[in-house]
Amino acid sequence: MNKEQLKYLYTEAEERSLPRMIPRDLHVPLHSGKVVVLTGIRRSGKTSLLYEAIGRLLADGVSRERIIYLNLEDDRLFPVMADELDSILQAHNELHPELAGEKRFLFLDEVQAVEGWERFVRRVYDGGEWEVYLTGSSSRLLRKDIASPMRGRSLHLEVYPLNFPEFLRFREVEVKPNSRTSEAKAIKCLEEYLEAGGFPEVVLAAPEWRGAILQEYADLILYKDLIEGFGIGNTHVLKLLLKQCMGHPAGFFSPNKFYSTLRSMGVAVSKDTIYAYLDHLVEAFVVFPVEKWDRSLRVRSMNPSKIYVIDTGLAGRFSVTPDRGKRLENAVFHHLRRRHRELYYLANGHEVDLASAEDSPKAAWNIAWTIHDSETRDREIRSLAWAQARYPGIDTAVVCHEIPDVWNDEPRLIPAWQLLTQVID
């Protein structure tokens, strides 16, 4: 890492205006006394959140010269080695010697690009002169590295693609209460949201460019974060696993069944490899497995998981016939996950899509695109009635996009757009 090159980068940043930011629901906490770490899938908006935090510092009177922002994957710096990280501060001290001893702010983007970064960050943090803010695209790399050197010193926040209220904000659509016109706009926007997904750049792009951008994301995540990031050797199996999971959002997945399928195709692979690769998809924020609820951990492990995906737009790159109802269920999962960290599905002759549970299930939801036909309606009602009988006191609801004209009081019927625009505390 060349110090003179760094000085040019610092001066360039100090002279450049910050990009325009559309507010997100998540804000980076300032002056927390901790190293603030943002993790999440690529292109989910981590860098924009850092810029938003820098903007708040400037608004509070902090001079631009007291702030360093560096993307450690910048090709002008690459490759960066851990023993070169001191150059970051040395170059800044030489450029601004008048700031010695003052509080300053260090923002490092995609920090996992530098193996061994954690000891440098700990030393900077312990020195007391710098507030440190980091982003990374892998939960494993950051949590593993933080576990020892940064224990007790870090504040960890997860960043996801836009939720539906943020999507409406980016599309400049305001949902007004008691307005049929506003409701119609929200319903139309929900259909667009499920198709395009929530990556900020995709949402702001012209519709004809969205597919190409999402394909670029899919390739970047596959090769950069999965194959390179985890040193995966059997790329063929990884691609098949990724296609299976991403192409069937809110679908059931059994590693054992997938193993048998691959073997029948003549693909040489071990079960351990499949389990390891699935873990990598989870660690890279690509998929989110949901287990069947049971008090027995053994029973949970013996049943297939439902696999939810990071983004329904991205999932469309892996499936030529995406199921609208499954996309809706995927969006509902991410909404409920912000309030209920422990989500499961229920099954025992009947199936309930999602349930929150602690000692026992407390609330349950079935999600459907439409329940106009009597067969679908009866199935959704019967399964929730079974849940109420099995778990007395459980709160139940059907979440639906196309609302029927007539509905009985039980279970509750919630329009999907209303649920997804609820404010999460």
mmCIF file of N, CA, C and O in Angstrom, residues 291-305 342 344-345 357-359:
data_model
loop_
_atom_site.group_PDB
_atom_site.id
_atom_site.type_symbol
_atom_site.label_atom_id
_atom_site.label_comp_id
_atom_site.label_asym_id
_atom_site.label_seq_id
_atom_site.Cartn_x
_atom_site.Cartn_y
_atom_site.Cartn_z
ATOM 1 N N GLU A 291 -36.494 -24.101 10.126
ATOM 2 C CA GLU A 291 -36.756 -25.476 10.533
ATOM 3 C C GLU A 291 -38.222 -25.689 10.890
ATOM 4 O O GLU A 291 -38.949 -24.743 11.196
ATOM 5 N N LYS A 292 -38.608 -26.958 10.901
ATOM 6 C CA LYS A 292 -39.907 -27.341 11.443
ATOM 7 C C LYS A 292 -39.879 -27.165 12.955
ATOM 8 O O LYS A 292 -38.906 -27.537 13.616
ATOM 9 N N TRP A 293 -40.958 -26.601 13.511
ATOM 10 C CA TRP A 293 -41.008 -26.424 14.960
ATOM 11 C C TRP A 293 -41.201 -27.769 15.657
ATOM 12 O O TRP A 293 -42.092 -28.550 15.327
ATOM 13 N N ASP A 294 -40.365 -28.028 16.635
ATOM 14 C CA ASP A 294 -40.530 -29.154 17.538
ATOM 15 C C ASP A 294 -39.627 -28.894 18.732
ATOM 16 O O ASP A 294 -38.557 -28.292 18.601
ATOM 17 N N ARG A 295 -40.067 -29.316 19.902
ATOM 18 C CA ARG A 295 -39.230 -29.135 21.088
ATOM 19 C C ARG A 295 -37.938 -29.944 20.986
ATOM 20 O O ARG A 295 -36.918 -29.577 21.566
ATOM 21 N N SER A 296 -37.981 -31.027 20.239
ATOM 22 C CA SER A 296 -36.826 -31.902 20.098
ATOM 23 C C SER A 296 -35.905 -31.393 18.990
ATOM 24 O O SER A 296 -36.315 -31.265 17.830
ATOM 25 N N LEU A 297 -34.658 -31.116 19.326
ATOM 26 C CA LEU A 297 -33.686 -30.712 18.321
ATOM 27 C C LEU A 297 -33.451 -31.835 17.306
ATOM 28 O O LEU A 297 -33.183 -31.581 16.131
ATOM 29 N N ARG A 298 -33.550 -33.055 17.777
ATOM 30 C CA ARG A 298 -33.360 -34.201 16.880
ATOM 31 C C ARG A 298 -34.442 -34.234 15.811
ATOM 32 O O ARG A 298 -34.159 -34.465 14.625
ATOM 33 N N VAL A 299 -35.694 -34.010 16.223
ATOM 34 C CA VAL A 299 -36.799 -34.007 15.258
ATOM 35 C C VAL A 299 -36.614 -32.860 14.261
ATOM 36 O O VAL A 299 -36.847 -33.018 13.059
ATOM 37 N N ARG A 300 -36.193 -31.702 14.740
ATOM 38 C CA ARG A 300 -35.962 -30.576 13.831
ATOM 39 C C ARG A 300 -34.923 -30.935 12.773
ATOM 40 O O ARG A 300 -35.100 -30.641 11.587
ATOM 41 N N SER A 301 -33.835 -31.553 13.206
ATOM 42 C CA SER A 301 -32.739 -31.857 12.279
ATOM 43 C C SER A 301 -33.116 -32.945 11.283
ATOM 44 O O SER A 301 -32.541 -33.021 10.194
ATOM 45 N N MET A 302 -34.075 -33.799 11.636
ATOM 46 C CA MET A 302 -34.456 -34.901 10.753
ATOM 47 C C MET A 302 -35.428 -34.463 9.663
ATOM 48 O O MET A 302 -35.639 -35.193 8.693
ATOM 49 N N ASN A 303 -36.032 -33.284 9.805
ATOM 50 C CA ASN A 303 -37.006 -32.812 8.825
ATOM 51 C C ASN A 303 -36.368 -31.791 7.886
ATOM 52 O O ASN A 303 -35.424 -31.089 8.270
ATOM 53 N N PRO A 304 -36.875 -31.706 6.657
ATOM 54 C CA PRO A 304 -36.312 -30.715 5.727
ATOM 55 C C PRO A 304 -36.572 -29.300 6.207
ATOM 56 O O PRO A 304 -37.526 -29.039 6.942
ATOM 57 N N SER A 305 -35.715 -28.392 5.817
ATOM 58 C CA SER A 305 -35.901 -26.974 6.108
ATOM 59 C C SER A 305 -36.610 -26.298 4.938
ATOM 60 O O SER A 305 -36.548 -26.774 3.798
ATOM 61 N N GLU A 342 -37.004 -15.882 15.931
ATOM 62 C CA GLU A 342 -37.145 -17.337 15.874
ATOM 63 C C GLU A 342 -38.396 -17.688 15.077
ATOM 64 O O GLU A 342 -39.505 -17.630 15.590
ATOM 65 N N TYR A 344 -40.327 -20.544 12.441
ATOM 66 C CA TYR A 344 -40.370 -21.958 12.065
ATOM 67 C C TYR A 344 -41.554 -22.161 11.127
ATOM 68 O O TYR A 344 -42.373 -21.261 10.912
ATOM 69 N N TYR A 345 -41.672 -23.366 10.579
ATOM 70 C CA TYR A 345 -42.921 -23.772 9.962
ATOM 71 C C TYR A 345 -43.524 -24.871 10.834
ATOM 72 O O TYR A 345 -42.823 -25.521 11.627
ATOM 73 N N ALA A 357 -42.014 -18.691 17.604
ATOM 74 C CA ALA A 357 -42.085 -19.589 18.751
ATOM 75 C C ALA A 357 -40.945 -19.313 19.708
ATOM 76 O O ALA A 357 -39.838 -18.929 19.310
ATOM 77 N N GLU A 358 -41.249 -19.509 20.982
ATOM 78 C CA GLU A 358 -40.225 -19.526 22.025
ATOM 79 C C GLU A 358 -40.311 -20.911 22.671
ATOM 80 O O GLU A 358 -39.778 -21.882 22.145
ATOM 81 N N ASP A 359 -41.028 -21.006 23.798
ATOM 82 C CA ASP A 359 -41.267 -22.336 24.365
ATOM 83 C C ASP A 359 -42.281 -23.119 23.535
ATOM 84 O O ASP A 359 -42.263 -24.348 23.508
#
